[in-house]
mmCIF file of C-alpha atoms and ligand atoms in Angstrom:
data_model
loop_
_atom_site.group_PDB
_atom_site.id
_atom_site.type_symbol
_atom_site.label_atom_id
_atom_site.label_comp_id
_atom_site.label_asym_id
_atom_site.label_seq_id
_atom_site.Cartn_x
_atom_site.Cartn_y
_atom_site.Cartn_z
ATOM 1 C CA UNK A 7 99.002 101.751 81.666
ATOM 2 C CA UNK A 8 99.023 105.415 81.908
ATOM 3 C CA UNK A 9 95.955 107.267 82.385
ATOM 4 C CA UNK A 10 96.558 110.492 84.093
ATOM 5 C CA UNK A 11 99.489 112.367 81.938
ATOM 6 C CA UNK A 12 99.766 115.620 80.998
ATOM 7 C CA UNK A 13 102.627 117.442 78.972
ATOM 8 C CA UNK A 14 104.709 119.975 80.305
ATOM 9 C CA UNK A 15 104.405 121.912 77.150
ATOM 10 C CA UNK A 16 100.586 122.540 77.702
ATOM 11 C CA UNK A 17 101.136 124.420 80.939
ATOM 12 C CA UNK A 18 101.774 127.961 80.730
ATOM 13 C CA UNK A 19 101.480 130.677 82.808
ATOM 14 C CA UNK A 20 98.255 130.537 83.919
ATOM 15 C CA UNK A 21 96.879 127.885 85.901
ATOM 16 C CA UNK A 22 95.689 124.609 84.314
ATOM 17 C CA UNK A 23 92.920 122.593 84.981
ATOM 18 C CA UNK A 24 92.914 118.659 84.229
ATOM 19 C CA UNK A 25 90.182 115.949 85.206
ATOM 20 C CA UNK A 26 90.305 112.029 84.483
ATOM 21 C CA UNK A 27 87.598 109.543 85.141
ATOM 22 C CA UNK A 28 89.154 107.123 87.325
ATOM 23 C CA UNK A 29 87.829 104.279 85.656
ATOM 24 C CA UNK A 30 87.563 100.170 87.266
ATOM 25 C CA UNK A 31 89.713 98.940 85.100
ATOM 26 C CA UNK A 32 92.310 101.482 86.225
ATOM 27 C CA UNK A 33 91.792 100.699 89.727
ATOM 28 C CA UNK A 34 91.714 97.013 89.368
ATOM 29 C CA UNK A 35 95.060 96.767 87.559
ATOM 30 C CA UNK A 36 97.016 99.717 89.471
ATOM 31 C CA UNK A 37 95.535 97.887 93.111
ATOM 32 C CA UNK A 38 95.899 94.264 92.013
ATOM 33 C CA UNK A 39 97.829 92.759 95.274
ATOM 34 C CA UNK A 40 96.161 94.900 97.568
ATOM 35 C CA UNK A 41 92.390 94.474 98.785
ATOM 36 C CA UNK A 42 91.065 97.217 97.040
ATOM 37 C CA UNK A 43 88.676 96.417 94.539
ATOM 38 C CA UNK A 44 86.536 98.821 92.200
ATOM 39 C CA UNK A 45 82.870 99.258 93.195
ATOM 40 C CA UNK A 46 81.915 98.886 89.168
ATOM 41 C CA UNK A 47 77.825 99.131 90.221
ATOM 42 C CA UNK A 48 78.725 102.770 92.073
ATOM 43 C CA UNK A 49 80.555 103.962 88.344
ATOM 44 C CA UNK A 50 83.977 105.571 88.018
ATOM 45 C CA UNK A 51 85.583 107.926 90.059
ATOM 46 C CA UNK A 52 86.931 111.838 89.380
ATOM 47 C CA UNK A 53 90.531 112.692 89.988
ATOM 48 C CA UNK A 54 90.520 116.693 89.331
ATOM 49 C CA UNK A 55 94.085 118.497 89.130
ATOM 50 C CA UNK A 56 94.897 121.944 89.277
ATOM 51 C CA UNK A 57 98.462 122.733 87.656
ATOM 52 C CA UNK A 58 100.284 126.175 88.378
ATOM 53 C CA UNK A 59 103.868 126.934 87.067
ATOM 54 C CA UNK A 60 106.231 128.843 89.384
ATOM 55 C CA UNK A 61 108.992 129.185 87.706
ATOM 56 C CA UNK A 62 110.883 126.128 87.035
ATOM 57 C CA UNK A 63 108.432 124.094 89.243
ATOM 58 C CA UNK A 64 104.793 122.904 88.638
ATOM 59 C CA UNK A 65 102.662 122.890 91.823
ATOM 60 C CA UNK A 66 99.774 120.049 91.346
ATOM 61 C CA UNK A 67 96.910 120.466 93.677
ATOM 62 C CA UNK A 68 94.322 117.753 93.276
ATOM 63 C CA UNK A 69 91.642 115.949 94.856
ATOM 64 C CA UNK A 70 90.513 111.975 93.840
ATOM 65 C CA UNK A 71 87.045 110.274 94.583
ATOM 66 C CA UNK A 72 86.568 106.996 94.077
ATOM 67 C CA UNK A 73 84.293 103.779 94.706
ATOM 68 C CA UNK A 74 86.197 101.043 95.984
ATOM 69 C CA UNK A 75 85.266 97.861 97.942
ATOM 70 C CA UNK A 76 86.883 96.446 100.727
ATOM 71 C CA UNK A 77 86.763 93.035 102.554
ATOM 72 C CA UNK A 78 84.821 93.913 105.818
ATOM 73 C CA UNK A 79 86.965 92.599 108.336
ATOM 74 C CA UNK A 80 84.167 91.154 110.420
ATOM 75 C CA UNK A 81 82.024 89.452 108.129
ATOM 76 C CA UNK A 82 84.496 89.733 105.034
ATOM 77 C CA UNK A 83 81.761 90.155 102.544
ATOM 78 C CA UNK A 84 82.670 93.077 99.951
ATOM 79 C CA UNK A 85 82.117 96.466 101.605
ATOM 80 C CA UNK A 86 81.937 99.538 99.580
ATOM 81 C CA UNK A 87 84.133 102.497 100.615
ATOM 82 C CA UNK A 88 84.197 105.921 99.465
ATOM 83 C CA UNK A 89 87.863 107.546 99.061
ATOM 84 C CA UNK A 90 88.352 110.864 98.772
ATOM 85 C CA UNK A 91 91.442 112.628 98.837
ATOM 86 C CA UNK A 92 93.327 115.209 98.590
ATOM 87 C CA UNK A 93 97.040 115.676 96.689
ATOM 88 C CA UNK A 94 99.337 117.885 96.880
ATOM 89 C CA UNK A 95 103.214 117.924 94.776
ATOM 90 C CA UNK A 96 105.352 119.791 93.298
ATOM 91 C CA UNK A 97 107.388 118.702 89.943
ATOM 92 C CA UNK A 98 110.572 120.006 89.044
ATOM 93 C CA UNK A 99 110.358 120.678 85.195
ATOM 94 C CA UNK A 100 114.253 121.476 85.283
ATOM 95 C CA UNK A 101 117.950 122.368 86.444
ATOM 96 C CA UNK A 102 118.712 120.330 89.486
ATOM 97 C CA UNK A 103 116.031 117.351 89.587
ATOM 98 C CA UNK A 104 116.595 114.529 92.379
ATOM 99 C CA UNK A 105 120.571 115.183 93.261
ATOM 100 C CA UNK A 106 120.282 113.419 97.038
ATOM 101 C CA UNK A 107 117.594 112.268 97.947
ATOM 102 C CA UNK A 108 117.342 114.099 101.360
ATOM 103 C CA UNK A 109 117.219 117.431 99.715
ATOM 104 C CA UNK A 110 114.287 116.472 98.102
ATOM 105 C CA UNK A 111 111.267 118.011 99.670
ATOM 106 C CA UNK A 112 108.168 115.884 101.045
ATOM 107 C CA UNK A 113 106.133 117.333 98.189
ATOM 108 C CA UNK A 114 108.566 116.793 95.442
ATOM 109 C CA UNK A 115 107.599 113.936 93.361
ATOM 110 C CA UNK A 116 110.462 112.530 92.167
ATOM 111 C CA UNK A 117 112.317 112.266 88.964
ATOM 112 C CA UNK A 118 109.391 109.331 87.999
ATOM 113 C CA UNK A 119 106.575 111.278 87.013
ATOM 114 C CA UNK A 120 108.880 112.584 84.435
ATOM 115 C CA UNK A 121 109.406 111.423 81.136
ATOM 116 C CA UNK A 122 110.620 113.423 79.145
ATOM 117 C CA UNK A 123 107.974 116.115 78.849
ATOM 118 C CA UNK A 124 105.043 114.289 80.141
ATOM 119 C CA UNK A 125 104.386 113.903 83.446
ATOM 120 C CA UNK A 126 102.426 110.849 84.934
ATOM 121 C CA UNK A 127 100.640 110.864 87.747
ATOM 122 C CA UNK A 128 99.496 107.291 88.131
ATOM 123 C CA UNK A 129 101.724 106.049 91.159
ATOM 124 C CA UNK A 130 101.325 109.220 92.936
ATOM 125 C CA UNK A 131 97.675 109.131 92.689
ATOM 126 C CA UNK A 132 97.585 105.193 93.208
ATOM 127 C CA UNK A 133 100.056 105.708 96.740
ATOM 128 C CA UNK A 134 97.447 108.960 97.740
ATOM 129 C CA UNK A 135 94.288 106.464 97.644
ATOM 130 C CA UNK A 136 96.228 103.288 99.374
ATOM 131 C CA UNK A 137 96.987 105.557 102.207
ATOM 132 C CA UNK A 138 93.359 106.831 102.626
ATOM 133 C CA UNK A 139 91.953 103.472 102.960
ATOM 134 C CA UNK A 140 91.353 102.272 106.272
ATOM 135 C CA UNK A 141 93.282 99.174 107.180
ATOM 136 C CA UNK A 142 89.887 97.739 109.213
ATOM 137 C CA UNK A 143 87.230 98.325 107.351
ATOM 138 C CA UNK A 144 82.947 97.130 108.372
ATOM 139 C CA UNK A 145 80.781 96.916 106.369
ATOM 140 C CA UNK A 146 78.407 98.320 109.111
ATOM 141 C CA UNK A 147 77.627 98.599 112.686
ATOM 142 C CA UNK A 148 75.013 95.837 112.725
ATOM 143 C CA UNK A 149 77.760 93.262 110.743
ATOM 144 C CA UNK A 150 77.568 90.818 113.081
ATOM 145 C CA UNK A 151 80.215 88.484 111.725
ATOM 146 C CA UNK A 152 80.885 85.799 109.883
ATOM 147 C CA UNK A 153 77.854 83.624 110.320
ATOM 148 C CA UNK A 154 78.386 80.239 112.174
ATOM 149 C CA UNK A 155 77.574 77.219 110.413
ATOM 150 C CA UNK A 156 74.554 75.110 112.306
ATOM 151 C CA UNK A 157 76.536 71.836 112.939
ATOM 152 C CA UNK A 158 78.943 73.987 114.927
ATOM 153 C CA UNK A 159 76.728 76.482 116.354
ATOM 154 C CA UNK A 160 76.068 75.904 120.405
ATOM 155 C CA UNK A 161 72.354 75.097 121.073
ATOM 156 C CA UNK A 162 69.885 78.390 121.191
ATOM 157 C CA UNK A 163 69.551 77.727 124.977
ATOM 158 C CA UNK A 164 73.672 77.441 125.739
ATOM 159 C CA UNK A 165 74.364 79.573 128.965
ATOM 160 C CA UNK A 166 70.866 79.787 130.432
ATOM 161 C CA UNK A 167 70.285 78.090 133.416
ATOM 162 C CA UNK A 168 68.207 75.326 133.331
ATOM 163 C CA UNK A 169 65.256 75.211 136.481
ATOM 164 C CA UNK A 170 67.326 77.654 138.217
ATOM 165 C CA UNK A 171 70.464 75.489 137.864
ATOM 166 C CA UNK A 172 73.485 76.696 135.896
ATOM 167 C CA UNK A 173 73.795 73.735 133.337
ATOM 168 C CA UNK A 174 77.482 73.365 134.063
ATOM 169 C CA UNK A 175 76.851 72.540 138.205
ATOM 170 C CA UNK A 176 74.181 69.156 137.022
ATOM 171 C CA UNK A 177 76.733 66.986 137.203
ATOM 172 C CA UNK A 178 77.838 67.564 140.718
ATOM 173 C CA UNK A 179 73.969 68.018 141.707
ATOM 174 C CA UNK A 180 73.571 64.491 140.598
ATOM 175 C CA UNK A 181 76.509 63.377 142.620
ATOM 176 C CA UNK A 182 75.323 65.204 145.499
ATOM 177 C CA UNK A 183 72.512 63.285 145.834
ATOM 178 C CA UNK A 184 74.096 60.188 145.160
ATOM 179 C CA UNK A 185 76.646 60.695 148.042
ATOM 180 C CA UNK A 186 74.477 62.734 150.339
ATOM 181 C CA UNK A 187 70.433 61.110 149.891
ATOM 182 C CA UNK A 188 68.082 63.526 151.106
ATOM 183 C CA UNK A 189 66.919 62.713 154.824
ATOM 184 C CA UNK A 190 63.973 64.971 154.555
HETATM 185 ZN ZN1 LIG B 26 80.642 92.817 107.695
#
């Protein structure tokens, strides 16, 4: 599924503007395998492109928002998470595309956006938000967890001290006066 295409064709010399709803369904099937979710309730996201030819090159600037959810990794409930993002690429349109790799500049999208005169900007745009998301995500700064469940859960009063005695010394109180009675 290809949502955010263009032709080549429709660019010309002036600069082009291009915006997409990025819509749940996109996200959910280009993110399936990863945590990222869609936040359907929060509604689809913008990616917004700005297209300039320079000669035989296309420079893309563009910037992606988009309501996703994320497994808080305290509590890991559902957390939403607002990307936003910014992209930058250039596309060659002609002559001397890919050749080695290592001559291919960090902004280059390679030959894959490219078919034949349409260019498609779903991987680039699905890598761009990946990266942005944090890898440890809370849901908040009073998520306190995942809750314990009661059978497990130490009694309200575990640690205090108990009539001035730390619970954990009773036993050898208890010997002490076994072994040592009180001669007051
Ligand atoms: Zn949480």
């Amino acid at each position: 599924m290809s949502e955010f295409t263009f032709n080549i064709n429709e660019i010309g010399d002036e600069c082009k503007e291009l915006s997409w709803p990025i819509q749940a369904a996109w996200v959910e099937s280009e993110l399936a395998g990863s945590d990222l979710r869609p936040d359907r309730a929060a509604g689809p996201g913008l990616f917004e492109l700005r297209v300039q030819r320079t000669g035989s090159e296309l420079l893309l600037q563009g910037h992606a928002a988009a309501h996703l959810l994320l497994p808080c990794v305290r509590c890991l409930e559902d957390a939403p998470f607002a990307v936003s993002v910014d992209l930058v690429g250039l596309v060659k349109t002609e002559g001397s595309v890919g050749g080695s790799p290592d001559e291919i500049d960090d902004a280059e999208l390679g030959r894959d956006v490219l078919e034949g005169d349409v260019v498609r900007l779903d991987g680039w745009l699905r890598e761009h938000i990946v990266l942005e998301c944090p890898m440890r995500h809370v849901c908040g700064d009073d998520c306190n967890g995942l809750e314990v469940p009661a059978h497990i859960r130490p009694p309200d009063d575990f640690g205090e001290e108990r009539e001035g005695v730390d619970p954990r010394l009773a036993p050898l109180l208890e010997l002490k006066d076994k072994v040592l009675p009180n001669k007051e």
